[in-house]
Every structure is written in C-alpha cells, then in structure tokens.
GROMACS .gro file of C-alpha atoms in nm:
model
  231
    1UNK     CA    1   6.630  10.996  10.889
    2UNK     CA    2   6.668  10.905  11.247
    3UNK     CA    3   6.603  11.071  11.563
    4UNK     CA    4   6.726  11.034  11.915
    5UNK     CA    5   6.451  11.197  12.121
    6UNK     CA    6   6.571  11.287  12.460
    7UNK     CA    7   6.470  11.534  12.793
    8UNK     CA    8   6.459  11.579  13.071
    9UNK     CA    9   6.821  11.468  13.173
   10UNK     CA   10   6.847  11.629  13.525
   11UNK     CA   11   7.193  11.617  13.534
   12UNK     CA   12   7.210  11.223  13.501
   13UNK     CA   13   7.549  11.183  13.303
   14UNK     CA   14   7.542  10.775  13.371
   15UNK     CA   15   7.240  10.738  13.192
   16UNK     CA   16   7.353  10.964  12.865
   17UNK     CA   17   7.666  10.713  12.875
   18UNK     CA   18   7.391  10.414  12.856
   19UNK     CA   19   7.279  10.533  12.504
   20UNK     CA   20   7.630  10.546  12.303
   21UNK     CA   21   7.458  10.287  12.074
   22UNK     CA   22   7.138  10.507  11.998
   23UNK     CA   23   7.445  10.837  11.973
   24UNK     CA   24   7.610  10.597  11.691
   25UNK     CA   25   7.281  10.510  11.474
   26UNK     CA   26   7.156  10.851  11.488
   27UNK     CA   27   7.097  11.085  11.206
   28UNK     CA   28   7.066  11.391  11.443
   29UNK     CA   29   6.978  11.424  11.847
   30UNK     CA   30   6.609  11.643  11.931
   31UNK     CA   31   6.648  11.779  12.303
   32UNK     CA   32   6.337  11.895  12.482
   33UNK     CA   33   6.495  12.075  12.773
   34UNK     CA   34   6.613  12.032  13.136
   35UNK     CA   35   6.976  11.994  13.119
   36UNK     CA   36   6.963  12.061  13.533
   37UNK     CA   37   6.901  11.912  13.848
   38UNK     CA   38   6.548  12.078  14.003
   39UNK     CA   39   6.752  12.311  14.195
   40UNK     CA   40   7.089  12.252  14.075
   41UNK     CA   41   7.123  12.479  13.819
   42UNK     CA   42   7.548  12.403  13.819
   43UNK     CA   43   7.440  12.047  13.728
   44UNK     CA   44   7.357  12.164  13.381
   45UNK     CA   45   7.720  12.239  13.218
   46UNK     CA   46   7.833  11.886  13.252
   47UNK     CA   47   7.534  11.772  13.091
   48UNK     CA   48   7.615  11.988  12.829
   49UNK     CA   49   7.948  11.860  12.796
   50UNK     CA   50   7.881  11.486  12.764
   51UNK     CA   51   7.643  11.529  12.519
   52UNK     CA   52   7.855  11.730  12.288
   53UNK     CA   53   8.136  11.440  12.326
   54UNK     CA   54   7.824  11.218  12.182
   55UNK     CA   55   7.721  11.377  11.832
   56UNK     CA   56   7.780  11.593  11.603
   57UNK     CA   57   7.364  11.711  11.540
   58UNK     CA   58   7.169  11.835  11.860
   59UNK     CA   59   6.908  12.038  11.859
   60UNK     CA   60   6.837  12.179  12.197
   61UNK     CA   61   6.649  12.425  12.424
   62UNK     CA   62   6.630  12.504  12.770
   63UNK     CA   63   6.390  12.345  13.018
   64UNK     CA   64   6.202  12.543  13.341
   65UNK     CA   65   6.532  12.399  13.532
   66UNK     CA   66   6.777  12.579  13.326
   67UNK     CA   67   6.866  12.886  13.443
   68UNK     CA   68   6.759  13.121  13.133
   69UNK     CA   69   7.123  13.231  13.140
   70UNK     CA   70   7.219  12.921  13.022
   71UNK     CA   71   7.090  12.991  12.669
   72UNK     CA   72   7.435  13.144  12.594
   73UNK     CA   73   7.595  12.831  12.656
   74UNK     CA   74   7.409  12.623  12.445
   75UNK     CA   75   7.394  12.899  12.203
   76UNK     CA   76   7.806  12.896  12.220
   77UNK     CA   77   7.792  12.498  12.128
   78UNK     CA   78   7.611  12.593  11.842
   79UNK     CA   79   7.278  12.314  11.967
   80UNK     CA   80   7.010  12.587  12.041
   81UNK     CA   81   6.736  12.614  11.819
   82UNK     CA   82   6.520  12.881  12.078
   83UNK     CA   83   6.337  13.140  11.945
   84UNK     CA   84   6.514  13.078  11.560
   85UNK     CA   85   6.491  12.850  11.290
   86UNK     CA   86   6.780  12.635  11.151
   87UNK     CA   87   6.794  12.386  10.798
   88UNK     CA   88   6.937  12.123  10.770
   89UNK     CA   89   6.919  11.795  10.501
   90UNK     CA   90   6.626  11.913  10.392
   91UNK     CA   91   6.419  11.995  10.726
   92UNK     CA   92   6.363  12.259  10.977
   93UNK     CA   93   6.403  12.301  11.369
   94UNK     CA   94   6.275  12.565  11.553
   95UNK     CA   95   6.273  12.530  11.926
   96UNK     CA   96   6.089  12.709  12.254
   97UNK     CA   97   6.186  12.686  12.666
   98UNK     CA   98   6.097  12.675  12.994
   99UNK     CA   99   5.772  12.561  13.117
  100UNK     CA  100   5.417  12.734  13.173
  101UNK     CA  101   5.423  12.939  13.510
  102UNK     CA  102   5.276  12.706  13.813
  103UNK     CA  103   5.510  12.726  14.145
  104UNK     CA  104   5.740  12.953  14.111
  105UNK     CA  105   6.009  12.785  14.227
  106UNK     CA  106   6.188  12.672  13.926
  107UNK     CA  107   6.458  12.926  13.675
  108UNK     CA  108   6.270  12.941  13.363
  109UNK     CA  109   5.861  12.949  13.409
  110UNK     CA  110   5.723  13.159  13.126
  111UNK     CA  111   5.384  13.294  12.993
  112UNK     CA  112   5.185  13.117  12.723
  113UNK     CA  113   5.271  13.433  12.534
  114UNK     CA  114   5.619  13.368  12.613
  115UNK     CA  115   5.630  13.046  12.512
  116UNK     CA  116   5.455  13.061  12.172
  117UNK     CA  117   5.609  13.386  12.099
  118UNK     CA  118   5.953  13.158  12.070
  119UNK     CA  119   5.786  13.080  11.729
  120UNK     CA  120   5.752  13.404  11.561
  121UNK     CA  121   6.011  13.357  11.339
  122UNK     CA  122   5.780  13.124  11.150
  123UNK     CA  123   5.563  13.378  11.076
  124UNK     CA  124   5.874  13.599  10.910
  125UNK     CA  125   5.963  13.307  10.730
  126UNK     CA  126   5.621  13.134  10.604
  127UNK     CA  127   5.619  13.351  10.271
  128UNK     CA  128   5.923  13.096  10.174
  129UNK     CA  129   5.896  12.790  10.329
  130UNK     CA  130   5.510  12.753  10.405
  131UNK     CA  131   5.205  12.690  10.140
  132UNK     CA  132   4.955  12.960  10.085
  133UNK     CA  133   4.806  12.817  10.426
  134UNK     CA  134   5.102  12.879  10.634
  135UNK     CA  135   5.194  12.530  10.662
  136UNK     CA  136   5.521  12.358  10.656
  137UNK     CA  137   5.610  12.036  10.492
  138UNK     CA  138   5.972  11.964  10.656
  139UNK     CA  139   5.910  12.121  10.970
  140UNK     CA  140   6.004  12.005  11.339
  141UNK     CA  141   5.908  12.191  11.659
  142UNK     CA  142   6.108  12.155  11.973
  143UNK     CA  143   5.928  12.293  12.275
  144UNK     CA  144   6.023  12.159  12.675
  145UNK     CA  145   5.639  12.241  12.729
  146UNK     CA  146   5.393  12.026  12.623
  147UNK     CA  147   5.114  12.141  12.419
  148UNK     CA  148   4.745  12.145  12.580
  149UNK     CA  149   4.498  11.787  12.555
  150UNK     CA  150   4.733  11.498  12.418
  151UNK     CA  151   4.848  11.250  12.614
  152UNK     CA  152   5.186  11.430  12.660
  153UNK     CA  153   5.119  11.658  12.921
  154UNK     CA  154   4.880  11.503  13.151
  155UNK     CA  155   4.905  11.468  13.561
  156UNK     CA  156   4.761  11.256  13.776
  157UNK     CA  157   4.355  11.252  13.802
  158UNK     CA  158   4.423  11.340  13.407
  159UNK     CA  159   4.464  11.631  13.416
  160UNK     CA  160   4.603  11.826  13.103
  161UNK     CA  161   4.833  12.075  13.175
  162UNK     CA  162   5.002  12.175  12.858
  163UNK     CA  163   5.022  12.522  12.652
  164UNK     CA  164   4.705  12.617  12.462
  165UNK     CA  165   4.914  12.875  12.285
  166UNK     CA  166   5.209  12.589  12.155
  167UNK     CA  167   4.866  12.386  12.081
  168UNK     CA  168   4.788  12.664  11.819
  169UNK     CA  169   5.121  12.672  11.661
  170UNK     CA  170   5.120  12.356  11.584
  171UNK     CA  171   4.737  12.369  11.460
  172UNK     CA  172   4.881  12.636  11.251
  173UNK     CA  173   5.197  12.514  11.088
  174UNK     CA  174   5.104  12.149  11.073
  175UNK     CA  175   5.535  12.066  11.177
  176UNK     CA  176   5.549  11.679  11.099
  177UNK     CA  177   5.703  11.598  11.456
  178UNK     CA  178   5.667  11.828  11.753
  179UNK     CA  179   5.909  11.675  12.068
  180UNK     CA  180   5.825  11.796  12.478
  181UNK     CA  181   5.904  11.695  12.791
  182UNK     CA  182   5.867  11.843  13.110
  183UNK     CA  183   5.570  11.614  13.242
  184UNK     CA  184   5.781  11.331  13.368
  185UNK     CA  185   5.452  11.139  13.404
  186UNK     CA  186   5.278  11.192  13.056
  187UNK     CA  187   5.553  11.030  12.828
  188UNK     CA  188   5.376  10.947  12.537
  189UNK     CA  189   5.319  10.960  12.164
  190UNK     CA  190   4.980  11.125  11.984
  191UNK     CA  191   4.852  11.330  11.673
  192UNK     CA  192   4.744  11.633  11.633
  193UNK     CA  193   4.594  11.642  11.317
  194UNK     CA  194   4.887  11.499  11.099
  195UNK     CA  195   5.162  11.631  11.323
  196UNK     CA  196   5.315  11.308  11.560
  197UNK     CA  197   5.403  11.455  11.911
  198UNK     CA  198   5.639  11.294  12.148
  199UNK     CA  199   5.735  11.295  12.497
  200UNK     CA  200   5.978  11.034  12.538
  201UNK     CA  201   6.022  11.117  12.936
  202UNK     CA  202   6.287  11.187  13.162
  203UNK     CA  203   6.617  11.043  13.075
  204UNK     CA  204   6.716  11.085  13.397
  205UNK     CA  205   6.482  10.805  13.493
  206UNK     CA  206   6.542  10.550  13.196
  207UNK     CA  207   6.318  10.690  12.939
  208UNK     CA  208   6.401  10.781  12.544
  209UNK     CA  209   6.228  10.821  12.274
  210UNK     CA  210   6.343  10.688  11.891
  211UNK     CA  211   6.183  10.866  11.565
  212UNK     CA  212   6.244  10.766  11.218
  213UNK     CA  213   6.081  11.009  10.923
  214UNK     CA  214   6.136  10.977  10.585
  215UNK     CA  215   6.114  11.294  10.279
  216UNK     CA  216   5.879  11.204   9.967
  217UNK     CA  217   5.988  11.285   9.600
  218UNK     CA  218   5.847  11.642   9.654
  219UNK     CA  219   5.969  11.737   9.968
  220UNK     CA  220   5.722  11.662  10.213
  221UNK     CA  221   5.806  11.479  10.534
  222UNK     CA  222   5.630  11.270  10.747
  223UNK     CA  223   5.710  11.057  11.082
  224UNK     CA  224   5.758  10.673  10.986
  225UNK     CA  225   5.777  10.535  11.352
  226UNK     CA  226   5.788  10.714  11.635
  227UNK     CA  227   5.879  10.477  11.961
  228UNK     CA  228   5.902  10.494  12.385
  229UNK     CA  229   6.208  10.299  12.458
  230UNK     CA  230   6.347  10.223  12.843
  231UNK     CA  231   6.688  10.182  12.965
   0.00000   0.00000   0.00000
C-alpha cells in the first residue's frame, strides 16, 4: 500500500499540480491539515477543489488555519476522518485538528483535551478492533498537531512543542503510522515505540512525504518505508 503524505498546503495550488505523478502511483492520499493561507481562510476551498480533481482516497482534517467551519466542507467531499473512524482495504483512519493553543491568532487552536478527545471513538470501538490491550494492528492516526518529544514538532533552540495528550494515544493504541504537520520546521520521521510518525512539511514550501506499508498473513500492518521527498 502506498501513501502520499501531504500538509500544510497554505493555499499553494501550483505546487499540488507538481505532484500529479505521486496522485497517479498512490494507493490513497493522508492529509495533516492546513488547507488555508495563515489568515486567508477563503484560500482553503480551492485547495479543496484541486485536490479532489487528484484522487479518489484522501483522508483529511483541518489544520489551526482552517476555519473550524470548514469541517462541513470536507465532511461534504466525503475526505474527513475528524473525530470518527473509517475502514478501508483492510486498515483504519481516524483523524484530529487544529493545533495546541499558543497565539491566538489563528481559526482553529484547541486544548490538549480537545485534541485527544478527537480520538474517543477508539475507545467505543477497541472491544472489536483492538487486542485485550487496546491496541490496533491496522491502525493510522491523522492529527495536524504533532505529538510531544519526536523530532516532528520541534522549534528552534529544540524546543518540543507537540501534544502530550496525542503522545498518549498513540502510546495507547500502538497505530502503525501516525502523520502531523503544523511545525513547518520539524519535518521529520521517528518511532514511538513501533508506531512510525511523519511530518513530511509544508507543501506549500516543496515538502512531501511518501509511505509504503504492507499487511502480514494475519492482519497486522506495519510501515515498510517511510520517506521526506522535495519538490
């Protein structure tokens, strides 16, 4: 199975145009968030649009530049995988968005609680599709805000600014691939435990990300290759 890993696309529609070849080889598309231009909120429908003209798979959520309105639109296209839990070819998406609370003066800044409490449907579904540990096998998370100490969400002077909450989800379901964005400057690839997480950076500056995973004879998956590509 292959994965297009994309966020962060700020409204750049040239650069979703630069990856028709990626669109084509793609088994399905994982969006971390930000359709919108910081402070451009309009900026996000076309984004929308062009990348529904590019495949038929996307699963999406919102970033903290989204207005949270926006949900319904990308609920409408049938992409969102916030605060639910969607199967398909074997594996599961689940999805949170926005970003952690800091200035204010984006759409969609959230809570910890907020954030993690996108992923309580897991807990309503673990009794079917989790071991007697409450871990998945198939499992991919979705979440615009990187979790806390990897090196996907740190800042300059290295500092880690991710979601100690989304940290324990993970810790707790053991997902085999967990994509972010949001920290333009943290694009990156790391473990956490066996789980491969991936911030392939902002599209809107060049950056992808490219994740293969295969399924073993008994249903478990795992991440193959996981890659940073550039434009």
């Amino acid at each position: 199975m292959k994965f297009l890993v994309i966020s962060d696309i700020h409204g750049n529609l040239e650069n979703i145009d630069k990856l028709d070849s990626h669109f084509k080889e793609a088994d399905a598309v994982l969006f971390g968030g930000d359709f919108a231009l910081f402070e451009h909120e309009e900026t996000a429908t076309p984004v929308l649009e062009k990348l529904l003209t590019k495949h038929e798979v996307i699963y999406a959520v919102l970033g903290n530049c989204d207005s949270p309105d926006f949900l319904e639109k990308i609920e409408a296209a049938d992409i969102s995988v916030e605060k639910t839990l969607v199967f398909n070819d074997g594996y599961a998406v689940s999805g949170s968005g926005g970003g952690s609370k800091f200035t204010g003066t984006t759409p969609f800044e959230r809570t910890d609680e907020e954030l993690s409490g996108d992923f309580a449907i897991l807990d309503s579904s673990s009794e079917e599709c989790a071991d007697e540990n409450g871990h998945w096998s198939n499992l991919i998370l979705i979440m615009h805000n990187p979790p806390k100490d990897t090196k996907c969400d740190a800042i300059p002077g290295d500092i880690h600014v991710g979601s100690p909450a989304l940290r324990a989800v993970i810790e707790k379901r053991t997902p085999f691939l967990v994509v972010t964005g949001h920290i333009h400057e943290s694009a990156g690839i790391d473990t956490i435990g066996a789980t491969t997480v991936i911030n392939p950076g902002s599209l809107a500056e060049g950056k992808y990300g490219w994740v293969e995973a295969e399924k073993t004879s008994d249903g478990t998956w795992s991440v193959k290759s996981a890659e940073l590509c550039q434009l």
